[in-house]
Amino acid sequence: MSDLERNEQPTLFSLDPDPWVADAMDDFWVARVVFSEPPFGPYDYLIPEQWRPQVQLGCRLAVPLGRGGRQVMGWCIDIIHSRESNSTLASTEAIRDTRLPIGVDPQRLRPIISVVDADVLLNRGLLRLANWISECYVAPLGQVIETIIPAGVRSGAGTRPVSYYSLSPEYKENWPAVRLSAQQRTVLEYLSRFDVPVPSHQIQRHADVGPSPLGSLVKRGMLQLDVRRMHTQEFVVAPEQREKPLAFNQQQQDCYAAIMDAIEARSSQPILLHGVTGSGKTEVYLQAIESVVASGRQAIVLVPEISLTPQTRQRFRRRFQRIAVLHSQLTDPQRHWYWQQIAAGKVDVVIGTRSAVFAPTPNLGLVIIDEEHDGSFKQDKSPRYHARDVAAERCRLANVPLVLGSATPAIETYHHARSGQFKYLAMPNRVESRPLPLVSVVDMRVADSIGKGGRSLSRQLRQAMQDTLKDGGQIILLLNRRGFSTCIQCPSCGEVVKCRDCDIALTHHRDSDIAVCHFCDYQIPAPNTCPACRYEGIKFSGIGTQKLEAEVRHQFPDVALLRMDTDTMRKPGAHEAALSAFRQGDIRILLGTQMIAKGLDFPNVTLVGVVNADTGLHMPDFRARERVFGLVTQVAGRTGRGPKGGRVIVQTLNPEDPAIAAAANHDYISFAREELQTRVKVGYPPFRRIVRIVVRSASEKQAEATSVALANAIEAGFDAEVERDSFQIIGPAPAPVTKLRGYYRFHFLVVTPCLASIGQKIQASTKSLLLPDDVQWIVDVDAIDMM
């Protein structure tokens, strides 16, 4: 008999499943799961009957993965019912494509192993935001979610399991009729007084029993056990003395009214609050937040890390009782405790750095980003999101306003505001009509400017310091370079002492007599001879904050001085102690890097000196001038805030540079206008968007070859859908920092009119490329670091 004949033979029994079996096979639930590490997913898993009540969007699931079925932890991003073939979010907005494959067999789906989280860690709003970040910034969704949820929250840091007991419903009335031991009866008598579960330690203390009666009653089914994780410590900050709102001037009142109109209208159009330093922007923020809190909603305030000073925290705590301050020095238990307090609606105002944009506020009413131009709002590792754009999307989803405040807005933000995409509010005057400080530019090319005692302080700056100290004022000196000497070079053969692993010159730190790489922390003893030719007259040149400190101490030996940079501010609380000493007048001269340029408000500072305004001016980055202008303007704004007034002295080798000249005149508008004219000619942001792709490898040739292959693949992928003149690929070429941490780096730019689906196109066009195992590449959307 042939196989064909055998297959055609009739059977006594039907091969089709019974109707009730077919019905069950057609009625099942599926969890869509993503992972934070490869393979990222998403993957579909069957939800067994016993787990259906516990599986929720945003919770973690233990699932099998791979042929061996190893247990891994993933995030549930969707729950799909087979008969509906749609997501649980169908009534609102689906997270991903939630259709199940036609004719999917539930028996081919692996079941989940368990539900990890008793409580959902990621609410639906944050889940939608995570999906937007994933698509916009070309990052795996699981990786984005673990960026949103802090590690301390995921691990339950600072908590311990606590057993809660309650009477089983069927025994609430008839338990007295059951035969019980004396201790069991005592336990039930105590629990019968409560309508809510009671922790075990409370039962044992009041009923004077041990754990044994509780366990036996659970086994008999008379008690229900619920194990919860409870915090071992609360991190409540002592309240500050309450401060009343300040009276507005007219420009503050106008801006406040415009923000309130947006809040009441539930408008999500971003608002640029462009106010000069000392114009009273913070008071506008505070009173707008007070109105939001009074309506039962919450506010998020983002500030750069260096601006989150004790002074800033104290000012907010004097106006709001229920406040959470999120910053990098929080421990995991602290961060977890604050996260739960925020999610429970027990916090009205969240103030913090970049990651605070993800605070799980249940009823968000307003988001504010102060110093919105600051580069620290862009994350430098995957997902490489910008908090300003993430905040804008979160506000769009929640229909609440986003206020962007700055004296020197990012050029992109200013352009969006002037073109009508954002609302523009101006505060061009300081409070109480105080004048902006007079800025004097010192040309350091002129020999007459350089006095005795070193090249760091010009004659004009040194004289101004003497006058300021004589009048009882305080001084801030900015030099945005750490270390003592920034270059170690042999005058005989020209050899520059560089990092072993980076294409970077080592910086001499005299306090420990070492040469350090500020990128990877590689260090060697400071050389006495040239490592190449053994010449003994090796030269240490350039100036960092250590050398500036030594020179100032030599010039002003009897004046209290403090240096603030990452080398001196390593200990917890060092930043707060330093600023407190300066505020109290114990320190007369404060010098340091950009951490002293922002967020400080000291009325007795009457002189600011910018020791070298050219730092960073000639970097191979189209935003270099914008950064210099912003830094000089911001540090200049630290003076003249009190009745004594103030002045600024800017030392430079490029006094004619537009950024220096505009900063000296406090003229942001002219600077922005000229910068925009330059950028529109070359097609740079804000007129086009930039995606930077960086390839790195231990082999220089491998990195170069891979970057060329990627660029070609991406260009070919765009040809089918985009006209050739609507996008441009610049490069590949060696990155300005060609070698970093032992890897050679090549990069290229994809310049495009808009970012719509560009991430998907990059992924699709490079999916089939087989890259060497030792090659890594990253995609940086809206890159701000071109080095």
mmCIF file with all atom_site columns, N, CA, C and O in Angstrom, residues 8 19-20 51 61 146 181 217 267 342 362 375 409 523 583 598 684 729:
data_model
loop_
_atom_site.group_PDB
_atom_site.id
_atom_site.type_symbol
_atom_site.label_atom_id
_atom_site.label_alt_id
_atom_site.label_comp_id
_atom_site.label_asym_id
_atom_site.label_entity_id
_atom_site.label_seq_id
_atom_site.pdbx_PDB_ins_code
_atom_site.Cartn_x
_atom_site.Cartn_y
_atom_site.Cartn_z
_atom_site.occupancy
_atom_site.B_iso_or_equiv
_atom_site.pdbx_formal_charge
_atom_site.auth_seq_id
_atom_site.auth_comp_id
_atom_site.auth_asym_id
_atom_site.auth_atom_id
_atom_site.pdbx_PDB_model_num
ATOM 1  N N  . GLU A 1 8   ? -5.306  8.260  2.348  1.00 0.00 ? 8   GLU A N  1
ATOM 2  C CA . GLU A 1 8   ? -6.681  8.463  1.919  1.00 0.00 ? 8   GLU A CA 1
ATOM 3  C C  . GLU A 1 8   ? -7.656  7.522  2.615  1.00 0.00 ? 8   GLU A C  1
ATOM 4  O O  . GLU A 1 8   ? -8.846  7.568  2.409  1.00 0.00 ? 8   GLU A O  1
ATOM 5  N N  . PRO A 1 19  ? -15.343 20.107 20.045 1.00 0.00 ? 19  PRO A N  1
ATOM 6  C CA . PRO A 1 19  ? -15.694 21.541 20.011 1.00 0.00 ? 19  PRO A CA 1
ATOM 7  C C  . PRO A 1 19  ? -15.212 22.308 21.234 1.00 0.00 ? 19  PRO A C  1
ATOM 8  O O  . PRO A 1 19  ? -14.753 23.439 21.124 1.00 0.00 ? 19  PRO A O  1
ATOM 9  N N  . TRP A 1 20  ? -15.347 21.670 22.424 1.00 0.00 ? 20  TRP A N  1
ATOM 10 C CA . TRP A 1 20  ? -14.907 22.404 23.630 1.00 0.00 ? 20  TRP A CA 1
ATOM 11 C C  . TRP A 1 20  ? -13.389 22.570 23.687 1.00 0.00 ? 20  TRP A C  1
ATOM 12 O O  . TRP A 1 20  ? -12.875 23.535 24.201 1.00 0.00 ? 20  TRP A O  1
ATOM 13 N N  . TRP A 1 51  ? -1.943  32.614 36.288 1.00 0.00 ? 51  TRP A N  1
ATOM 14 C CA . TRP A 1 51  ? -1.211  33.881 36.316 1.00 0.00 ? 51  TRP A CA 1
ATOM 15 C C  . TRP A 1 51  ? -1.990  35.047 35.715 1.00 0.00 ? 51  TRP A C  1
ATOM 16 O O  . TRP A 1 51  ? -1.537  36.184 35.772 1.00 0.00 ? 51  TRP A O  1
ATOM 17 N N  . LEU A 1 61  ? 8.150   39.726 34.068 1.00 0.00 ? 61  LEU A N  1
ATOM 18 C CA . LEU A 1 61  ? 7.769   38.328 34.028 1.00 0.00 ? 61  LEU A CA 1
ATOM 19 C C  . LEU A 1 61  ? 9.021   37.464 33.925 1.00 0.00 ? 61  LEU A C  1
ATOM 20 O O  . LEU A 1 61  ? 9.976   37.835 33.226 1.00 0.00 ? 61  LEU A O  1
ATOM 21 N N  . GLU A 1 146 ? 14.484  49.940 31.292 1.00 0.00 ? 146 GLU A N  1
ATOM 22 C CA . GLU A 1 146 ? 15.394  49.838 32.438 1.00 0.00 ? 146 GLU A CA 1
ATOM 23 C C  . GLU A 1 146 ? 16.146  51.146 32.679 1.00 0.00 ? 146 GLU A C  1
ATOM 24 O O  . GLU A 1 146 ? 16.720  51.338 33.747 1.00 0.00 ? 146 GLU A O  1
ATOM 25 N N  . SER A 1 181 ? -6.610  25.828 69.200 1.00 0.00 ? 181 SER A N  1
ATOM 26 C CA . SER A 1 181 ? -5.765  25.943 70.397 1.00 0.00 ? 181 SER A CA 1
ATOM 27 C C  . SER A 1 181 ? -5.959  27.337 70.980 1.00 0.00 ? 181 SER A C  1
ATOM 28 O O  . SER A 1 181 ? -6.499  28.248 70.329 1.00 0.00 ? 181 SER A O  1
ATOM 29 N N  . LEU A 1 217 ? -2.613  28.237 61.051 1.00 0.00 ? 217 LEU A N  1
ATOM 30 C CA . LEU A 1 217 ? -3.919  28.753 60.618 1.00 0.00 ? 217 LEU A CA 1
ATOM 31 C C  . LEU A 1 217 ? -3.959  28.970 59.105 1.00 0.00 ? 217 LEU A C  1
ATOM 32 O O  . LEU A 1 217 ? -5.010  28.806 58.480 1.00 0.00 ? 217 LEU A O  1
ATOM 33 N N  . SER A 1 267 ? -2.896  72.931 27.526 1.00 0.00 ? 267 SER A N  1
ATOM 34 C CA . SER A 1 267 ? -2.129  73.022 26.281 1.00 0.00 ? 267 SER A CA 1
ATOM 35 C C  . SER A 1 267 ? -0.763  72.393 26.476 1.00 0.00 ? 267 SER A C  1
ATOM 36 O O  . SER A 1 267 ? -0.087  72.638 27.479 1.00 0.00 ? 267 SER A O  1
ATOM 37 N N  . ILE A 1 342 ? 6.454   59.105 45.137 1.00 0.00 ? 342 ILE A N  1
ATOM 38 C CA . ILE A 1 342 ? 5.949   59.847 43.973 1.00 0.00 ? 342 ILE A CA 1
ATOM 39 C C  . ILE A 1 342 ? 4.796   59.081 43.331 1.00 0.00 ? 342 ILE A C  1
ATOM 40 O O  . ILE A 1 342 ? 3.743   59.656 43.023 1.00 0.00 ? 342 ILE A O  1
ATOM 41 N N  . PRO A 1 362 ? 1.361   60.477 39.326 1.00 0.00 ? 362 PRO A N  1
ATOM 42 C CA . PRO A 1 362 ? 0.058   59.953 38.882 1.00 0.00 ? 362 PRO A CA 1
ATOM 43 C C  . PRO A 1 362 ? -0.832  60.986 38.212 1.00 0.00 ? 362 PRO A C  1
ATOM 44 O O  . PRO A 1 362 ? -1.736  60.635 37.458 1.00 0.00 ? 362 PRO A O  1
ATOM 45 N N  . GLY A 1 375 ? 23.973  71.062 28.112 1.00 0.00 ? 375 GLY A N  1
ATOM 46 C CA . GLY A 1 375 ? 24.279  69.801 27.436 1.00 0.00 ? 375 GLY A CA 1
ATOM 47 C C  . GLY A 1 375 ? 24.062  68.564 28.280 1.00 0.00 ? 375 GLY A C  1
ATOM 48 O O  . GLY A 1 375 ? 23.947  67.464 27.734 1.00 0.00 ? 375 GLY A O  1
ATOM 49 N N  . PRO A 1 409 ? 18.999  80.407 25.539 1.00 0.00 ? 409 PRO A N  1
ATOM 50 C CA . PRO A 1 409 ? 18.334  79.198 25.035 1.00 0.00 ? 409 PRO A CA 1
ATOM 51 C C  . PRO A 1 409 ? 19.161  78.505 23.954 1.00 0.00 ? 409 PRO A C  1
ATOM 52 O O  . PRO A 1 409 ? 19.947  79.144 23.235 1.00 0.00 ? 409 PRO A O  1
ATOM 53 N N  . GLN A 1 523 ? 46.717  56.941 34.094 1.00 0.00 ? 523 GLN A N  1
ATOM 54 C CA . GLN A 1 523 ? 47.669  57.868 34.713 1.00 0.00 ? 523 GLN A CA 1
ATOM 55 C C  . GLN A 1 523 ? 49.048  57.241 34.823 1.00 0.00 ? 523 GLN A C  1
ATOM 56 O O  . GLN A 1 523 ? 49.198  56.021 34.923 1.00 0.00 ? 523 GLN A O  1
ATOM 57 N N  . ARG A 1 583 ? 28.876  81.323 50.797 1.00 0.00 ? 583 ARG A N  1
ATOM 58 C CA . ARG A 1 583 ? 27.690  82.131 51.084 1.00 0.00 ? 583 ARG A CA 1
ATOM 59 C C  . ARG A 1 583 ? 27.859  82.898 52.393 1.00 0.00 ? 583 ARG A C  1
ATOM 60 O O  . ARG A 1 583 ? 27.434  84.050 52.509 1.00 0.00 ? 583 ARG A O  1
ATOM 61 N N  . LYS A 1 598 ? 26.788  78.229 37.095 1.00 0.00 ? 598 LYS A N  1
ATOM 62 C CA . LYS A 1 598 ? 25.329  78.221 37.030 1.00 0.00 ? 598 LYS A CA 1
ATOM 63 C C  . LYS A 1 598 ? 24.730  77.915 38.387 1.00 0.00 ? 598 LYS A C  1
ATOM 64 O O  . LYS A 1 598 ? 25.335  77.248 39.218 1.00 0.00 ? 598 LYS A O  1
ATOM 65 N N  . TYR A 1 684 ? 22.544  72.851 8.952  1.00 0.00 ? 684 TYR A N  1
ATOM 66 C CA . TYR A 1 684 ? 22.681  72.233 10.264 1.00 0.00 ? 684 TYR A CA 1
ATOM 67 C C  . TYR A 1 684 ? 21.467  72.587 11.119 1.00 0.00 ? 684 TYR A C  1
ATOM 68 O O  . TYR A 1 684 ? 20.690  73.491 10.797 1.00 0.00 ? 684 TYR A O  1
ATOM 69 N N  . ILE A 1 729 ? 24.754  62.294 3.567  1.00 0.00 ? 729 ILE A N  1
ATOM 70 C CA . ILE A 1 729 ? 25.670  61.572 4.446  1.00 0.00 ? 729 ILE A CA 1
ATOM 71 C C  . ILE A 1 729 ? 27.024  62.265 4.376  1.00 0.00 ? 729 ILE A C  1
ATOM 72 O O  . ILE A 1 729 ? 27.592  62.441 3.293  1.00 0.00 ? 729 ILE A O  1
#
